[in-house]
Short mmCIF file of C-alpha atoms in Angstrom, two decimals:
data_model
loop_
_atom_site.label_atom_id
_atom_site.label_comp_id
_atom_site.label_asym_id
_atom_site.label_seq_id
_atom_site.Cartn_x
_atom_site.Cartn_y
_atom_site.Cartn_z
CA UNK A 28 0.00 0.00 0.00
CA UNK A 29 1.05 3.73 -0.11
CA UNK A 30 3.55 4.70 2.03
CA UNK A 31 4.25 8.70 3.08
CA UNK A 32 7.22 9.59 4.88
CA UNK A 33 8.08 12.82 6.36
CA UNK A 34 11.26 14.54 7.80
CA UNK A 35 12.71 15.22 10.09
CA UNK A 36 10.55 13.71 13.17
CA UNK A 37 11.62 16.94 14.77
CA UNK A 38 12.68 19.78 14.32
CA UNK A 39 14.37 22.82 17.01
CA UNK A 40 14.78 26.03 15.84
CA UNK A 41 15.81 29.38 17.34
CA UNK A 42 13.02 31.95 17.04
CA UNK A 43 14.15 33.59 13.41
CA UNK A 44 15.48 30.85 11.77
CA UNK A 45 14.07 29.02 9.47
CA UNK A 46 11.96 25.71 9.08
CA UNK A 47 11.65 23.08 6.35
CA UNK A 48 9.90 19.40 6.35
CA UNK A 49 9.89 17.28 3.52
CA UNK A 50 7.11 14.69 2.61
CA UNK A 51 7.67 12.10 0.40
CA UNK A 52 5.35 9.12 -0.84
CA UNK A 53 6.05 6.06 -2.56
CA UNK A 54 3.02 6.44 -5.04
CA UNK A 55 1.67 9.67 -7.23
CA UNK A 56 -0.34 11.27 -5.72
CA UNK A 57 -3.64 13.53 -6.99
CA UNK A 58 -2.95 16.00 -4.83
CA UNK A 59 -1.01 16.98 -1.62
CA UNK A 60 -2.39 18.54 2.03
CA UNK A 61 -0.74 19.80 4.70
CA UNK A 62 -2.64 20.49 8.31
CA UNK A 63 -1.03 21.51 11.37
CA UNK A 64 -1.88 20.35 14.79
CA UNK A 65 -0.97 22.43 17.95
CA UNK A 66 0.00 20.35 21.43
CA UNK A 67 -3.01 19.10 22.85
CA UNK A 68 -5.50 19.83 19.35
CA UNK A 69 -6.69 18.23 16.61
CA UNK A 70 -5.32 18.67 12.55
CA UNK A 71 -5.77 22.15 10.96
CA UNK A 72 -5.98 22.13 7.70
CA UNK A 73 -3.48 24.62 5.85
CA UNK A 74 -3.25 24.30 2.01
CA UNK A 75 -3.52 21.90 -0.90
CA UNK A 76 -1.62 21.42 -4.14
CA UNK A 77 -3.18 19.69 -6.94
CA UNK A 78 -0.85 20.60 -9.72
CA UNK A 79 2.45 19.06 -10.31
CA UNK A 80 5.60 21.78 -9.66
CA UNK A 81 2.86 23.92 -8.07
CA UNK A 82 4.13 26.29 -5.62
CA UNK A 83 1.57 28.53 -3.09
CA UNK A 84 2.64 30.47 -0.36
CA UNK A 85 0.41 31.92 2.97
CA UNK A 86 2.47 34.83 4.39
CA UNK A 87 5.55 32.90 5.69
CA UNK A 88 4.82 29.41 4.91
CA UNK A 89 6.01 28.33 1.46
CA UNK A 90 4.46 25.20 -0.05
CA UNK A 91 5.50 23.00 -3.14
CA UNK A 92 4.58 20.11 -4.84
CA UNK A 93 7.11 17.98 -6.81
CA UNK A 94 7.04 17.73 -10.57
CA UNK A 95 6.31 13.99 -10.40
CA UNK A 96 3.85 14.41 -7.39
CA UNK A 97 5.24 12.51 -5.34
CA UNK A 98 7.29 15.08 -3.04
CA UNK A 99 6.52 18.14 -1.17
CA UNK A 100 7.69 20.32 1.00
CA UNK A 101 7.10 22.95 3.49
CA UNK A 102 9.04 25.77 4.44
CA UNK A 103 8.84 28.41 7.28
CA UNK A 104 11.16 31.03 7.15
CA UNK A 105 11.43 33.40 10.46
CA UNK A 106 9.84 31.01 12.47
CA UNK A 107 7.96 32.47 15.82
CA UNK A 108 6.89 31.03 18.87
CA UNK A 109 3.14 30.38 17.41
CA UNK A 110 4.82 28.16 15.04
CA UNK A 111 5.08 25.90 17.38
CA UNK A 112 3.23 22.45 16.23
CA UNK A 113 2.96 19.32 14.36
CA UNK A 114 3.10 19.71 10.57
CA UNK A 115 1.55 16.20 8.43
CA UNK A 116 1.32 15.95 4.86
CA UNK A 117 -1.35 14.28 3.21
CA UNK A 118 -2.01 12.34 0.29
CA UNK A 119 -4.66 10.30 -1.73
CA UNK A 120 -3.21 7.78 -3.94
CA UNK A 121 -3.97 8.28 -7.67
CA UNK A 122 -7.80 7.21 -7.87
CA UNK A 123 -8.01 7.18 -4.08
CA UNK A 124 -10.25 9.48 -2.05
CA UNK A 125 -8.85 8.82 1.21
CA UNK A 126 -6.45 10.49 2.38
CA UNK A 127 -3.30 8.72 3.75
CA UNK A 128 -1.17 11.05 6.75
CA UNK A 129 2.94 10.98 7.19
CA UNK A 130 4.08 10.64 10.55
CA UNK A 131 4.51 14.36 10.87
CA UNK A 132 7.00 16.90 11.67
CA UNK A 133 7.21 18.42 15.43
CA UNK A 134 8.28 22.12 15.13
CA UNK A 135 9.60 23.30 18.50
CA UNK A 136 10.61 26.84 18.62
CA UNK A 137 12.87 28.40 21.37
CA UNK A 138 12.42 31.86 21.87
CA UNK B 9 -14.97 27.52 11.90
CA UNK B 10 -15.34 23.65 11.17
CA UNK B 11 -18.73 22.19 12.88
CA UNK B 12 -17.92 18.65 13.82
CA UNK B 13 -18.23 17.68 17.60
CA UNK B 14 -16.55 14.85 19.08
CA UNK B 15 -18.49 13.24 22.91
CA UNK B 16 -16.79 12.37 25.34
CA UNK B 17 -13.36 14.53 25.06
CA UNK B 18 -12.05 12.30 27.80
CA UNK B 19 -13.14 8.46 29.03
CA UNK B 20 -11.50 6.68 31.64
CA UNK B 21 -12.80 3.13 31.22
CA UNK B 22 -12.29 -0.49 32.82
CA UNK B 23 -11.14 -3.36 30.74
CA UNK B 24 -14.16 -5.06 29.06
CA UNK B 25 -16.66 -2.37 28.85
CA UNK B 26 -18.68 -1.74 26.13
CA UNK B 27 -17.84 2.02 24.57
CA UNK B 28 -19.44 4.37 21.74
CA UNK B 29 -17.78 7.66 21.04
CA UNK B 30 -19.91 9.69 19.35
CA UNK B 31 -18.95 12.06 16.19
CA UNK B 32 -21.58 14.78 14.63
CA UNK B 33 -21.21 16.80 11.56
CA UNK B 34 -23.59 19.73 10.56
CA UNK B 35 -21.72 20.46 7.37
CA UNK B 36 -23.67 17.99 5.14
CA UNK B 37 -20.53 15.66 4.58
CA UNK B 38 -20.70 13.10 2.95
CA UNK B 39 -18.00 11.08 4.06
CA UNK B 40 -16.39 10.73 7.34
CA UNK B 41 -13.59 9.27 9.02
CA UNK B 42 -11.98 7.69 12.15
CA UNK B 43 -7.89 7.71 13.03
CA UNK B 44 -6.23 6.60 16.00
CA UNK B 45 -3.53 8.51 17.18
CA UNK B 46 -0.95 8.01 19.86
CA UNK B 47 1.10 10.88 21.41
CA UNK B 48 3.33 12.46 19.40
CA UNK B 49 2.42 9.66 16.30
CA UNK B 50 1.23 9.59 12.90
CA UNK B 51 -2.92 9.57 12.60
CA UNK B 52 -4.09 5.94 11.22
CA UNK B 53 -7.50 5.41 9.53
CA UNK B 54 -9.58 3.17 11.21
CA UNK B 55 -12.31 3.35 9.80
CA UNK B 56 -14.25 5.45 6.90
CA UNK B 57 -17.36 6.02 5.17
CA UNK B 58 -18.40 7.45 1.56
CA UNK B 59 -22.24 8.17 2.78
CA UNK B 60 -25.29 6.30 4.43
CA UNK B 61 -25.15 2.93 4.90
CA UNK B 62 -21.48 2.54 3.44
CA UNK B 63 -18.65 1.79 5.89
CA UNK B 64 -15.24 0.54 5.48
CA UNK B 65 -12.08 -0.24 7.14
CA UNK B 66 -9.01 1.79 7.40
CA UNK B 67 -5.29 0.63 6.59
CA UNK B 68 -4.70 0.21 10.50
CA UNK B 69 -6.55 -3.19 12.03
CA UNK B 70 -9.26 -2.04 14.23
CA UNK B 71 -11.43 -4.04 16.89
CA UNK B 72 -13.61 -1.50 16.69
CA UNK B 73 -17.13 -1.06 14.87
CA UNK B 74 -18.71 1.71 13.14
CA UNK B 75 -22.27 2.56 11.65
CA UNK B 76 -23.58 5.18 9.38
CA UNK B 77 -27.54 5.50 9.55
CA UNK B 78 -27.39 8.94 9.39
CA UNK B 79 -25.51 11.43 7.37
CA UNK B 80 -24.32 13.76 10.32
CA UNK B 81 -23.53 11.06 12.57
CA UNK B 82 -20.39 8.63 12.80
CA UNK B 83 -20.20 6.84 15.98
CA UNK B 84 -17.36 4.40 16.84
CA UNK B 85 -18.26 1.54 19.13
CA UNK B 86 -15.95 -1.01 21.10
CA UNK B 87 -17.50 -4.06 22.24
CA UNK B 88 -14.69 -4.79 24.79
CA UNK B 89 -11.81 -2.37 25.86
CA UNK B 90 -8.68 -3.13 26.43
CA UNK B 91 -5.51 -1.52 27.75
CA UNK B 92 -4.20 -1.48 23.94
CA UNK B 93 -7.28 0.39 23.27
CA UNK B 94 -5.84 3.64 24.74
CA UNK B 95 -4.95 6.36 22.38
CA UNK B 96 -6.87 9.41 20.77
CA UNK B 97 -9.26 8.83 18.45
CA UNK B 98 -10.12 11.92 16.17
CA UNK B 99 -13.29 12.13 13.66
CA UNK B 100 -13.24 13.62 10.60
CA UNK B 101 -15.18 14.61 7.54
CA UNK B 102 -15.20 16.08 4.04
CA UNK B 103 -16.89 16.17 1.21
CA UNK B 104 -17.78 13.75 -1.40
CA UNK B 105 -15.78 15.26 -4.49
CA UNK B 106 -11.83 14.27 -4.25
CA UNK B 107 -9.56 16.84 -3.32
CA UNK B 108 -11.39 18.88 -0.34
CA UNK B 109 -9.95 19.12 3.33
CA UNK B 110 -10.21 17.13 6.19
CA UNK B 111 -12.31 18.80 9.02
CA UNK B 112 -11.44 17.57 12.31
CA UNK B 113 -13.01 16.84 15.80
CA UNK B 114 -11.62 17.81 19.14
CA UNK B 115 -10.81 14.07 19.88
CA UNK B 116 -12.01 11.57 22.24
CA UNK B 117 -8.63 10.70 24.67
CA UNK B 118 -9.50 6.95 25.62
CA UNK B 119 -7.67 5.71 28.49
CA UNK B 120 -8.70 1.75 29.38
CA UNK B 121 -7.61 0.99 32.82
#
């Protein structure tokens, strides 16, 4: 079955620097979420990429999509303390509707 | 703001009991979803279901049951905890066409004592 990986498990960053995970499945994928979940909460959803090399960005947080979706990424830069969180990717296999979650990425920020 | 509402948030239950957590959508979704997810761990489907009457199971093996009688609703019933049983188990729902987002529940923390 499909298979998504993500790294790093974790991730510790000075307040300012920068952040990126990396998602990566073993089948193409339709299309690509991300969601973050805060300590304690439940998955937020963030963004989704449906178009291979596809590239969106929400103030800070820089998404992409691989050119043979199968990759993606996610990258903070000047990461701040509300940062703080677990970032999954998200995935349906090609003519799958359900989505299938990496293992995640912890962000934890010291200010 | 996503309307989804997980019951209980927290159950501290004795090995053998009968459970149902309840999950309740007012968004119209039409399909729905269970994970299990231990702290700090990747969220595994359980359990998921495309509408009314259709249920399947998830990638993860599951002791649990689910029904779907009603479109809003999406409980998750375990005839017999167990210890192992302990985790969080988080509800979800989108809708029917392919690629729309995940709305999530608060969670139901399950501790089986």
């Amino acid at each position: 079955g499909q298979q998504v990986m993500q790294i790093p498990q974790y991730q510790h960053v000075q307040e300012g620097e920068d952040f990126t995970t990396y998602c990566n499945s073993s089948t193409t994928l339709s299309n690509i979420q991300w969601y973050k979940q805060r300590p304690g909460g439940h998955p937020v959803f963030l963004i989704q990429l449906v178009k291979s090399g596809e590239v969106k960005k929400q103030k800070r947080l820089t998404f992409q999509f691989g050119e043979a979706k199968k990759n993606s990424s996610l990258h903070i830069t000047a990461t701040q303390t509300t940062d703080v969180g677990t970032y999954f990717c998200a995935g349906p296999p090609g003519g799958s509707y359900i989505p299938t979650f990496g293992r995640g990425t912890s962000l934890i920020v010291h200010p | 703001e996503a309307d989804i509402y997980q019951t209980p948030r927290y159950l501290v239950i004795g090995t053998g009991k009968k459970i149902t957590l309840e999950c309740s959508q007012t968004m119209g979704h039409d399909k729905m979803y269970w994970y299990q997810q231990d702290p700090g761990m990747e969220l595994h489907l359980i359990h998921y279901s495309y509408g009314v009457n259709s249920t399947e199971k998830g990638d993860l093996s599951s002791e649990s049951t689910v029904s779907r009688i009603r479109t809003e609703h999406f409980p998750l019933t375990l005839e017999s905890a167990r210890p192992s049983h302990t985790s969080q188990y988080l509800c979800a729902s989108s809708e029917r066409v392919q690629n729309t987002e995940a709305f999530f529940g608060q969670g139901t923390r399950l501790t089986v004592v």
